Amino acid sequence: MAAIYRREVKSFLNSMTGYLFIAFILVVTGIYFTAYHLRGGYPLFSYTLEAIVVIFLIAVPVLTMRILAEERRQKTDQLLLTSPVSISGIVIGKYLALVTVLLIPTLVMAVYPLVLTQFGSVSLPESYTALAGLFLLACSFLAIGLYLSSTTENQVIAAVLTFLVLFVCYIMNGIANFFPETASASFYALAAAAAAAAFLLYYMTAHLMIAAAGFLLAEGALTALFFLRPSVYEGLIQKILGIFAITDRFSEFTNGIFDLSGVIYYLSIIVFCLFLTVQSIQKRRWS
Amino acid sequence: MIEVEHLTKRYGNHLAVDDLSFTVGEGQIYGFLGPNGAGKSTTMNIMTGYIAPTSGEVRISGHNILDEPEAARKSIGYLPEIPPLYPDMTVKEYLVFAAGLKKIPRRDTQSMIAELMETTGITDMQNRLIRNLSKGYRQRTGLAQALLGYPPVIILDEPMVGLDPRQIIEIRDLIRGLGRKHTVILSSHILSEISAVCDHIMIISHGKLVASDTPENLPLLMAGTNTLQLTVRTKEQTLRSILNGQDKILSYTLEPSAENGAWDAVIRTETQTDLREALFFDCAKQNAAILNMQLSKMSLEDIFLELTGDEETQTEEGGDDNGSNLPQRS
């Protein structure tokens, strides 16, 4: 794990990718910082941080796209997977390397609030809470990118997929608001989702009976619930989609609240994505 | 040392490895021989734990490769078909990285790497980026990686590819030297490479083990036949009557020779029989001049060709030899 970590960090800092990532984030942060705080005289650093979330949607895929996809294309995964290192060790080593590269611009950003204190009173705890929130948010982005990089051997596909997934998460709140909050809307959406899941089950297992039984069971349960307790469905679709609205949790941090549930939320996303990555590598060995 | 039991690997409908079982003892050099697409690389990829078998079991030094992967892999050094090199690293950086992966104690790393670079002849290249190396040097770097830590089991997939003739001899000597203390398995589709270094040859065809014995014993294994090639200047009728008169001939074919007025015969007999003298006197009696007579025993080459001979499916299997060319979905 340590060997993989060292190699990855070195590889990022020996090539353009790492510097491109760091420079891109710092340049955009600098622009917003100058505009909002130095010129605008606004004291809350979280304003800048909120503005640069969009930048991570582009910067993260650039950093994560090659991390596992390239191993597969170059067949260097044969070295990793046949050496006495566990798959989770490989995945964690790689992930920590990504986080280390992210840490560099984050540490530079940590200087900015100190600069602001030269010009007036600035709440440092509030600023650093927001920065910690941004760091967690970006860490969960990195975990998503790592997972998607493990699903393909093409860097470009990995980057585009990561961008799309992050973008959909970014606008998830808007998507959720498309749906009416009535119980029937949620019911229809869930019924359609159950049908899609059953079809997927059939596609993957090729067992018509199992898929059909699952389909009937799920639809039956949903329908029964709809007639017995329709109140459960009210706003349910918004709640479900809200789980995927990764960037929304960040707003608590920008308000200066160190939201523990937000921390747990981000950590679970990271753990879940790392778990998926391990599974995706495992699965490929068995196919 | 290595026990392989009923190994089967299936890619969709294609059977890449079909119920393969064998045991490799300590301190021996085993050779996998087979045409392209026979399942050599797939077998090796399964033995090293890179891919999982559909069914069957592999144990390395008593450790099952699936149940105790780390313990089993610790005793394996593996050079895959395509050396797993990072183009953005120098040779030395790469070997230090591989030593870290193999958990070689840090104080031994430097001396071991220096030693291995010397043995594989890449000391002069140590500060070059792997990206800029030629095929032969890449192969040697991969070989040095496989030997790191001198694991008890060394598995080499086509180790001689891309090496120049002198390097082949050097590597061959190196492998022979390794075989004294280590168990070495190497694969090749070239017979002379295998028979030069291996104590034991396993011939694989269509994922099946078709023969397994020492290079000396393999010819005996074949319920073999000798062939006698004969060119005689005479009439077809005369030659036929001569040949029909010999009851030890199993079968023969006759066709007009390139030489004017002569006939070529290809005669098959049992391994023990030698009809050369009898045929000479028979032909002399009939005034038929023998222009050429040659007895050919079955060579390893012939055995290889005969055992792996049914070509009809070989072309379509070509790509499946390499385990990493897996289909995306199963």
XYZ file of C-alpha atoms in Angstrom:
617
model
C 0.000 0.000 0.000
C 2.786 2.416 0.952
C 4.663 1.580 -2.256
C 1.576 2.262 -4.369
C 0.908 5.503 -2.503
C 4.470 6.721 -3.033
C 4.437 5.793 -6.713
C 1.148 7.553 -7.391
C 2.088 10.777 -5.609
C 5.432 10.805 -7.406
C 3.760 10.107 -10.724
C 1.327 13.022 -10.241
C 4.144 15.374 -9.331
C 6.393 14.154 -12.154
C 3.790 14.725 -14.815
C 1.553 17.567 -15.893
C -1.635 16.150 -14.403
C -0.892 16.939 -10.765
C 0.312 20.466 -11.461
C -2.537 21.111 -13.875
C -5.018 20.135 -11.174
C -3.356 22.264 -8.497
C -2.815 25.261 -10.777
C -6.339 25.209 -12.176
C -7.904 25.236 -8.727
C -5.564 27.873 -7.360
C -5.954 30.205 -10.336
C -9.738 30.145 -10.163
C -9.680 30.497 -6.369
C -7.328 33.452 -6.760
C -9.651 35.148 -9.230
C -12.705 34.778 -7.002
C -10.699 35.733 -3.934
C -9.492 38.924 -5.576
C -12.924 39.813 -6.891
C -14.967 39.052 -3.779
C -12.616 39.919 -0.959
C -9.742 42.100 -2.081
C -11.814 44.248 -4.439
C -15.291 43.693 -3.021
C -14.193 43.773 0.576
C -16.465 40.902 1.527
C -15.274 39.170 4.744
C -16.756 35.666 4.366
C -14.250 33.315 2.696
C -17.002 30.730 2.185
C -18.281 32.863 -0.695
C -15.211 32.045 -2.715
C -15.352 28.379 -1.731
C -18.970 28.072 -2.792
C -18.121 29.577 -6.166
C -15.268 27.174 -6.929
C -17.240 23.931 -6.367
C -18.012 23.999 -10.098
C -14.269 23.924 -10.822
C -13.962 20.579 -9.059
C -16.494 19.078 -11.465
C -13.882 19.580 -14.181
C -10.642 19.264 -12.204
C -11.465 16.003 -10.408
C -12.040 13.922 -13.574
C -8.694 15.165 -14.925
C -6.961 13.897 -11.814
C -8.769 10.583 -11.439
C -9.286 9.464 -15.037
C -6.045 7.545 -15.475
C -5.575 6.228 -11.955
C -7.000 2.736 -12.589
C -7.989 2.859 -16.255
C -4.376 3.319 -17.317
C -3.174 0.379 -15.200
C -5.571 -1.803 -17.070
C -4.665 -0.487 -20.495
C -0.922 -0.828 -19.906
C -1.516 -4.215 -18.234
C 0.482 -3.045 -15.228
C -2.446 -4.230 -13.107
C -0.940 -7.669 -13.694
C 1.973 -6.640 -11.491
C -0.242 -5.153 -8.778
C -2.762 -7.972 -8.690
C -0.165 -10.735 -8.614
C 1.942 -9.140 -5.894
C 1.327 -9.828 -2.206
C -0.842 -6.722 -1.759
C -4.568 -6.942 -1.147
C -6.928 -5.251 -3.581
C -8.209 -2.968 -0.850
C -4.572 -2.039 -0.145
C -4.134 -1.061 -3.793
C -7.360 0.965 -3.851
C -6.648 2.747 -0.553
C -3.065 3.511 -1.582
C -4.306 5.088 -4.784
C -7.065 6.991 -3.039
C -4.718 8.421 -0.422
C -2.415 9.595 -3.212
C -5.351 11.457 -4.790
C -6.228 13.021 -1.437
C -2.613 14.072 -0.956
C -2.611 15.917 -4.261
C -5.891 17.586 -3.265
C -4.360 18.578 0.055
C -1.786 20.803 -1.650
C -4.209 23.438 -3.043
C -6.326 23.107 0.100
C -3.348 24.057 2.273
C -2.614 27.022 0.033
C -6.246 28.092 0.343
C -5.901 27.897 4.109
C -3.617 30.924 3.911
C -6.270 33.139 2.306
C -8.373 33.820 5.450
C -5.152 34.838 7.216
C -4.530 37.345 4.431
C -8.012 38.722 5.005
C -7.371 39.304 8.705
C -4.895 42.012 7.653
C -7.785 44.108 6.379
C -10.377 43.718 9.104
C -12.082 41.232 11.383
C -12.670 37.813 9.806
C -14.171 34.814 11.568
C -11.410 32.225 11.191
C -13.405 29.248 12.608
C -16.164 29.957 10.107
C -13.692 30.160 7.230
C -11.911 26.950 8.154
C -15.169 25.065 8.691
C -16.140 25.984 5.155
C -12.715 24.932 3.881
C -12.990 21.589 5.697
C -16.406 21.114 4.098
C -14.989 21.812 0.649
C -12.148 19.367 1.297
C -14.611 16.627 2.283
C -16.763 17.380 -0.741
C -13.754 17.155 -3.058
C -12.642 13.929 -1.329
C -15.993 12.333 -2.107
C -15.669 13.573 -5.711
C -12.271 11.865 -5.866
C -13.754 8.605 -4.571
C -16.429 8.716 -7.277
C -13.749 9.410 -9.899
C -11.626 6.530 -8.612
C -14.532 4.129 -8.870
C -15.464 5.198 -12.396
C -11.834 4.901 -13.471
C -11.910 1.264 -12.389
C -14.844 0.478 -14.653
C -13.111 1.136 -17.968
C -9.681 0.974 -19.522
C -10.217 4.149 -21.475
C -9.147 7.353 -19.729
C -11.408 9.558 -21.807
C -14.471 7.483 -21.019
C -13.512 7.524 -17.336
C -13.188 11.321 -17.380
C -16.460 11.909 -19.226
C -18.347 9.470 -16.983
C -16.939 11.106 -13.860
C -17.859 14.556 -15.098
C -21.404 13.443 -15.949
C -21.961 11.749 -12.600
C -20.580 14.721 -10.673
C -22.602 17.123 -12.777
C -25.835 15.202 -12.225
C -25.112 15.196 -8.482
C -24.474 18.929 -8.703
C -27.827 19.698 -10.317
C -29.713 16.951 -8.462
C -31.657 19.471 -6.434
C -33.003 21.004 -9.607
C -33.918 17.592 -11.002
C -35.757 16.686 -7.817
C -37.862 19.831 -8.131
C -39.100 18.758 -11.559
C -41.259 16.142 -9.897
C -44.481 17.173 -8.233
C -44.472 16.434 -4.514
C -47.726 14.444 -4.645
C -47.900 10.855 -3.457
C -48.954 9.535 -6.879
C -45.933 11.078 -8.622
C -43.582 9.282 -6.247
C -45.568 6.070 -6.640
C -45.310 6.099 -10.433
C -41.622 6.954 -10.351
C -40.861 4.126 -7.903
C -42.999 1.667 -9.877
C -41.028 2.542 -13.004
C -37.749 2.158 -11.095
C -38.829 -1.283 -9.837
C -39.662 -2.335 -13.402
C -36.248 -1.152 -14.584
C -34.541 -3.014 -11.723
C -36.427 -6.208 -12.593
C -35.387 -5.874 -16.226
C -31.775 -5.374 -15.135
C -32.025 -8.455 -12.935
C -33.284 -10.468 -15.891
C -30.532 -9.086 -18.094
C -27.830 -10.010 -15.587
C -29.038 -13.407 -14.404
C -31.035 -14.556 -17.453
C -33.557 -16.109 -15.051
C -37.016 -15.078 -16.245
C -38.738 -16.583 -13.214
C -36.628 -14.768 -10.626
C -36.928 -11.450 -12.431
C -40.693 -11.827 -12.864
C -41.161 -12.856 -9.224
C -39.055 -9.904 -8.049
C -41.005 -7.564 -10.299
C -44.417 -8.740 -9.073
C -43.312 -8.693 -5.436
C -41.872 -5.171 -5.638
C -44.832 -3.744 -7.577
C -47.255 -5.479 -5.226
C -45.577 -4.060 -2.142
C -45.453 -0.573 -3.649
C -49.128 -0.690 -4.654
C -50.230 -2.035 -1.273
C -48.309 0.689 0.504
C -49.780 3.302 -1.819
C -53.349 2.365 -0.919
C -52.758 1.749 2.792
C -50.396 4.595 3.699
C -50.293 7.098 0.835
C -48.726 9.715 3.134
C -45.410 7.808 2.977
C -45.110 8.712 -0.680
C -45.497 12.450 -0.276
C -42.226 14.091 -1.287
C -40.523 10.688 -1.261
C -38.957 11.144 -4.663
C -37.356 14.390 -3.495
C -35.989 12.632 -0.434
C -34.492 9.815 -2.473
C -32.934 12.082 -5.070
C -31.720 14.331 -2.261
C -29.389 11.556 -1.143
C -27.432 12.018 -4.353
C -27.260 15.812 -4.085
C -23.676 15.717 -2.831
C -22.992 19.423 -3.178
C -26.077 20.449 -1.151
C -24.588 19.176 2.106
C -21.750 21.580 1.576
C -24.001 24.621 2.113
C -24.250 23.824 5.828
C -20.482 24.143 6.078
C -20.465 27.426 4.194
C -22.868 28.785 6.765
C -20.175 28.142 9.330
C -21.837 25.101 10.896
C -19.589 22.081 11.336
C -22.330 19.651 10.364
C -21.474 16.238 11.810
C -24.151 14.472 9.766
C -22.578 16.054 6.689
C -19.173 14.685 7.678
C -20.653 11.230 8.127
C -22.502 11.573 4.824
C -19.286 12.385 2.942
C -17.316 9.659 4.706
C -19.974 7.087 3.802
C -19.851 8.153 0.166
C -16.079 7.718 0.199
C -16.208 4.298 1.867
C -19.007 3.156 -0.428
C -17.131 4.218 -3.575
C -13.893 2.566 -2.417
C -15.870 -0.601 -1.704
C -17.397 -0.471 -5.188
C -13.933 0.000 -6.667
C -12.624 -3.121 -4.918
C -15.687 -5.049 -6.104
C -15.281 -3.831 -9.660
C -11.655 -5.034 -9.728
C -12.654 -8.354 -8.144
C -15.462 -8.854 -10.601
C -13.183 -8.477 -13.575
C -11.011 -11.349 -12.353
C -13.985 -13.661 -12.294
C -15.534 -12.795 -15.630
C 5.414 -26.789 -4.636
C 2.752 -26.081 -7.207
C -0.367 -28.167 -7.410
C -2.948 -27.525 -10.077
C -6.139 -29.526 -9.933
C -8.900 -29.727 -12.516
C -8.411 -26.178 -13.666
C -11.079 -24.922 -16.055
C -11.549 -21.444 -17.440
C -14.458 -20.551 -19.621
C -14.976 -17.278 -21.466
C -18.617 -17.364 -22.464
C -18.861 -20.393 -24.710
C -15.154 -20.631 -25.314
C -13.216 -23.080 -23.196
C -9.754 -21.556 -22.728
C -8.452 -24.089 -20.205
C -10.047 -27.510 -20.009
C -9.636 -29.609 -16.857
C -5.904 -29.126 -16.451
C -4.138 -30.962 -13.609
C -0.439 -31.201 -12.857
C 2.092 -30.921 -10.047
C 5.448 -29.217 -10.222
C 8.123 -30.272 -7.755
C 10.764 -28.149 -6.103
C 13.935 -27.260 -7.948
C 12.662 -28.161 -11.377
C 12.212 -26.262 -14.585
C 8.920 -26.933 -16.279
C 8.101 -25.841 -19.770
C 4.657 -25.078 -21.133
C 4.643 -25.688 -24.810
C 1.748 -25.042 -27.093
C 0.706 -23.124 -30.177
C -0.642 -19.606 -29.877
C -4.003 -19.650 -28.190
C -3.491 -22.981 -26.471
C -4.241 -21.516 -23.046
C -0.696 -21.144 -21.727
C -1.029 -17.524 -20.657
C -4.492 -18.077 -19.240
C -3.171 -20.936 -17.125
C -0.299 -18.802 -15.895
C -2.612 -15.895 -15.132
C -4.755 -18.217 -13.047
C -1.755 -19.734 -11.270
C -0.570 -16.290 -10.214
C -4.033 -15.229 -9.095
C -4.483 -12.515 -11.719
C -7.709 -14.084 -12.917
C -9.904 -16.619 -11.190
C -10.641 -20.031 -12.667
C -14.183 -21.084 -13.530
C -13.505 -24.188 -11.477
C -10.517 -26.016 -10.076
C -7.810 -25.190 -7.605
C -4.255 -23.895 -7.538
C -1.990 -24.290 -4.520
C 1.403 -22.632 -4.275
C 3.586 -24.016 -1.465
C 0.390 -25.361 0.072
C -1.455 -22.014 -0.042
C -4.585 -21.842 -2.132
C -4.268 -18.894 -4.500
C -7.871 -17.807 -3.907
C -8.221 -18.444 -0.179
C -4.821 -17.163 0.945
C -3.856 -14.939 -1.970
C -1.224 -12.889 -0.179
C 0.652 -15.866 1.280
C 0.555 -17.683 -2.055
C 1.623 -14.674 -4.114
C 4.473 -13.939 -1.778
C 6.234 -17.016 -3.102
C 5.668 -16.191 -6.772
C 7.634 -14.040 -9.156
C 5.708 -13.495 -12.369
C 6.672 -12.097 -15.722
C 3.494 -11.823 -17.806
C 3.415 -11.965 -21.567
C 3.532 -8.172 -21.777
C 5.980 -6.943 -19.113
C 3.949 -4.827 -16.655
C 6.086 -1.681 -16.808
C 5.260 1.939 -16.059
C 6.599 4.059 -18.919
C 6.903 7.141 -16.717
C 9.403 5.549 -14.331
C 13.097 4.859 -14.683
C 14.285 1.272 -14.536
C 15.636 1.701 -11.042
C 12.561 3.532 -9.718
C 10.439 0.757 -11.129
C 12.443 -1.974 -9.434
C 12.364 -0.091 -6.123
C 8.588 0.189 -6.499
C 8.246 -3.532 -7.285
C 10.455 -4.367 -4.285
C 8.082 -2.309 -2.123
C 5.098 -4.215 -3.506
C 6.791 -7.506 -2.724
C 7.546 -6.320 0.812
C 11.275 -6.832 0.519
C 13.014 -5.369 3.593
C 14.285 -1.916 2.746
C 17.887 -2.551 3.776
C 18.154 -5.430 1.245
C 16.455 -3.569 -1.591
C 19.400 -1.590 -2.950
C 21.876 -4.470 -3.030
C 19.348 -6.904 -4.465
C 18.344 -4.501 -7.229
C 21.978 -3.822 -8.101
C 22.619 -7.559 -8.265
C 19.590 -8.283 -10.445
C 20.320 -5.409 -12.814
C 23.787 -6.906 -13.226
C 22.421 -10.417 -13.916
C 19.884 -9.224 -16.456
C 22.305 -6.739 -17.998
C 20.352 -3.528 -17.430
C 22.769 -1.735 -15.092
C 23.618 0.789 -17.809
C 19.952 1.535 -18.347
C 19.015 2.077 -14.710
C 18.383 5.820 -15.012
C 16.578 5.684 -18.324
C 12.828 6.111 -18.541
C 11.182 2.812 -19.390
C 9.295 4.662 -22.125
C 12.574 5.028 -24.024
C 13.752 1.431 -23.720
C 13.795 -1.090 -26.542
C 11.733 -4.259 -26.419
C 14.659 -6.382 -25.280
C 15.520 -4.096 -22.378
C 11.890 -3.920 -21.334
C 11.766 -7.689 -21.316
C 14.869 -7.806 -19.137
C 13.475 -5.197 -16.762
C 10.344 -7.310 -16.439
C 12.494 -10.360 -15.798
C 14.457 -8.527 -13.085
C 11.112 -7.622 -11.510
C 10.003 -11.270 -11.513
C 13.252 -12.350 -9.838
C 13.078 -9.670 -7.105
C 13.275 -11.302 -3.703
C 14.206 -14.618 -5.321
C 10.783 -16.172 -4.733
C 10.615 -19.993 -4.582
C 8.315 -20.123 -7.601
C 9.160 -18.186 -10.734
C 6.651 -18.071 -13.568
C 7.794 -16.643 -16.870
C 5.445 -16.196 -19.809
C 7.502 -16.279 -22.992
C 10.637 -14.858 -21.384
C 12.796 -15.032 -24.503
C 10.645 -12.840 -26.726
C 12.468 -9.807 -28.049
C 15.939 -10.825 -26.903
C 18.932 -11.047 -29.175
C 20.641 -14.447 -29.613
C 23.425 -13.719 -27.125
C 20.949 -12.482 -24.572
C 18.855 -15.616 -25.090
C 21.864 -17.746 -24.184
C 22.544 -15.601 -21.115
C 18.943 -15.721 -19.941
C 18.842 -19.447 -20.614
C 21.867 -19.944 -18.376
C 20.275 -17.698 -15.787
C 17.086 -19.764 -15.810
C 19.062 -22.992 -15.591
C 20.915 -21.584 -12.588
C 17.610 -20.575 -10.988
C 16.253 -24.072 -11.499
C 18.690 -25.441 -8.957
C 17.041 -23.655 -6.056
C 13.713 -22.479 -7.414
C 10.781 -23.944 -9.202
C 10.601 -22.343 -12.601
C 7.742 -22.538 -15.050
C 8.183 -20.980 -18.425
C 6.082 -20.998 -21.524
C 6.898 -20.760 -25.151
C 5.572 -21.745 -28.506
C 9.114 -22.405 -29.679
C 10.247 -25.932 -29.028
C 14.015 -25.440 -29.079
C 13.818 -22.841 -26.287
C 11.909 -25.220 -24.086
C 13.908 -28.349 -24.748
C 17.147 -26.436 -24.100
C 16.344 -25.516 -20.503
C 13.485 -27.572 -19.185
C 13.595 -30.741 -17.119
C 10.044 -31.437 -18.004
C 7.840 -30.472 -20.896
C 4.085 -30.078 -20.807
C 2.439 -29.794 -24.162
C -0.857 -27.931 -24.109
C -3.325 -27.786 -26.908
C -6.800 -26.254 -26.817
C -6.496 -25.826 -23.066
C -5.810 -29.511 -22.516
C -2.622 -31.147 -21.329
C -1.822 -33.528 -24.173
C 1.582 -34.752 -23.045
C 3.830 -34.305 -20.043
C 7.259 -35.869 -19.733
C 10.975 -35.223 -19.910
C 12.407 -34.122 -23.255
C 14.101 -37.539 -23.563
C 10.999 -39.572 -22.810
C 8.520 -37.696 -24.933
C 9.437 -39.494 -28.177
C 8.907 -42.859 -26.455
C 5.475 -41.792 -25.318
C 4.220 -41.721 -28.827
C 3.069 -45.092 -30.072
C 5.356 -43.872 -32.725
C 6.136 -44.845 -36.254
C 9.255 -44.356 -38.269
C 9.110 -43.048 -41.770
C 11.412 -44.158 -44.512
C 11.721 -42.002 -47.552
C 12.761 -43.811 -50.669
C 13.424 -42.738 -54.219
C 13.902 -45.534 -56.725
C 14.438 -45.367 -60.488
C 12.128 -48.095 -61.714
C 8.617 -48.766 -62.928
C 5.745 -48.172 -60.563
C 4.687 -51.810 -60.875
C 8.103 -53.108 -59.866
C 8.331 -50.852 -56.837
C 4.856 -51.822 -55.710
C 5.673 -55.498 -55.866
C 8.866 -54.932 -53.883
C 7.047 -52.997 -51.205
C 4.124 -55.402 -51.084
C 6.647 -58.174 -50.525
C 7.732 -56.650 -47.222
C 5.263 -57.630 -44.539
C 6.695 -55.267 -41.907
C 5.507 -52.187 -43.780
C 2.484 -50.638 -42.110
C 1.549 -48.426 -45.008
C 3.163 -46.587 -47.872
C 2.401 -43.900 -50.407
C 3.783 -43.704 -53.908
C 4.121 -40.807 -56.274
C 6.245 -39.848 -59.275
C 9.487 -38.268 -58.232
C 10.949 -34.979 -59.354
C 13.775 -37.067 -60.774
C 13.017 -38.361 -64.220
C 11.607 -41.885 -64.353
C 11.829 -42.400 -60.615
C 9.232 -42.938 -57.925
C 9.104 -41.570 -54.401
C 7.799 -43.797 -51.648
C 7.054 -42.792 -48.067
C 6.944 -45.909 -45.924
C 5.737 -46.140 -42.343
C 6.989 -48.874 -40.049
C 7.111 -49.658 -36.347
C 9.734 -47.768 -34.366
C 11.898 -50.844 -33.858
C 12.007 -52.046 -37.451
C 14.677 -50.915 -39.855
C 13.965 -52.019 -43.414
C 16.817 -50.218 -45.100
C 18.987 -53.264 -45.765
C 16.131 -55.533 -46.825
C 14.841 -52.922 -49.248
C 18.320 -52.373 -50.644
C 18.735 -56.050 -51.540
C 15.169 -56.351 -52.877
C 15.693 -53.401 -55.194
C 19.092 -54.697 -56.268
C 17.509 -58.006 -57.264
C 14.979 -56.179 -59.465
C 17.683 -53.933 -60.965
C 15.964 -50.937 -59.465
C 18.458 -48.202 -58.602
C 17.966 -46.562 -55.248
C 18.648 -42.853 -55.610
C 17.835 -41.801 -52.090
C 16.878 -43.530 -48.887
C 16.383 -41.820 -45.568
C 15.102 -43.040 -42.243
C 13.569 -40.350 -40.076
C 12.750 -40.930 -36.452
C 10.110 -38.860 -34.858
C 11.618 -35.687 -33.425
C 10.191 -33.528 -30.654
C 9.150 -31.187 -33.389
C 7.044 -33.895 -35.051
C 5.504 -34.866 -31.747
C 4.638 -31.276 -31.060
C 3.054 -30.864 -34.459
C 1.187 -34.133 -34.201
C -0.134 -33.479 -30.707
C -1.267 -29.963 -31.429
C -2.122 -30.662 -35.017
C -5.851 -30.168 -35.564
C -5.780 -26.639 -36.842
C -9.373 -25.914 -37.570
C -10.070 -23.810 -34.470
C -6.681 -22.305 -33.903
C -7.056 -19.072 -35.788
C -10.184 -17.966 -33.986
C -8.638 -18.684 -30.616
C -5.617 -16.532 -31.270
C -6.687 -13.571 -29.166
C -7.755 -15.568 -26.155
C -4.275 -16.701 -25.235
C -3.778 -13.546 -23.284
C -5.828 -13.613 -20.134
C -6.262 -9.879 -20.003
C -8.138 -9.762 -23.284
C -11.217 -10.700 -21.358
C -14.523 -9.843 -22.838
C -16.067 -6.919 -21.014
C -19.063 -8.889 -19.904
C -19.317 -12.549 -19.277
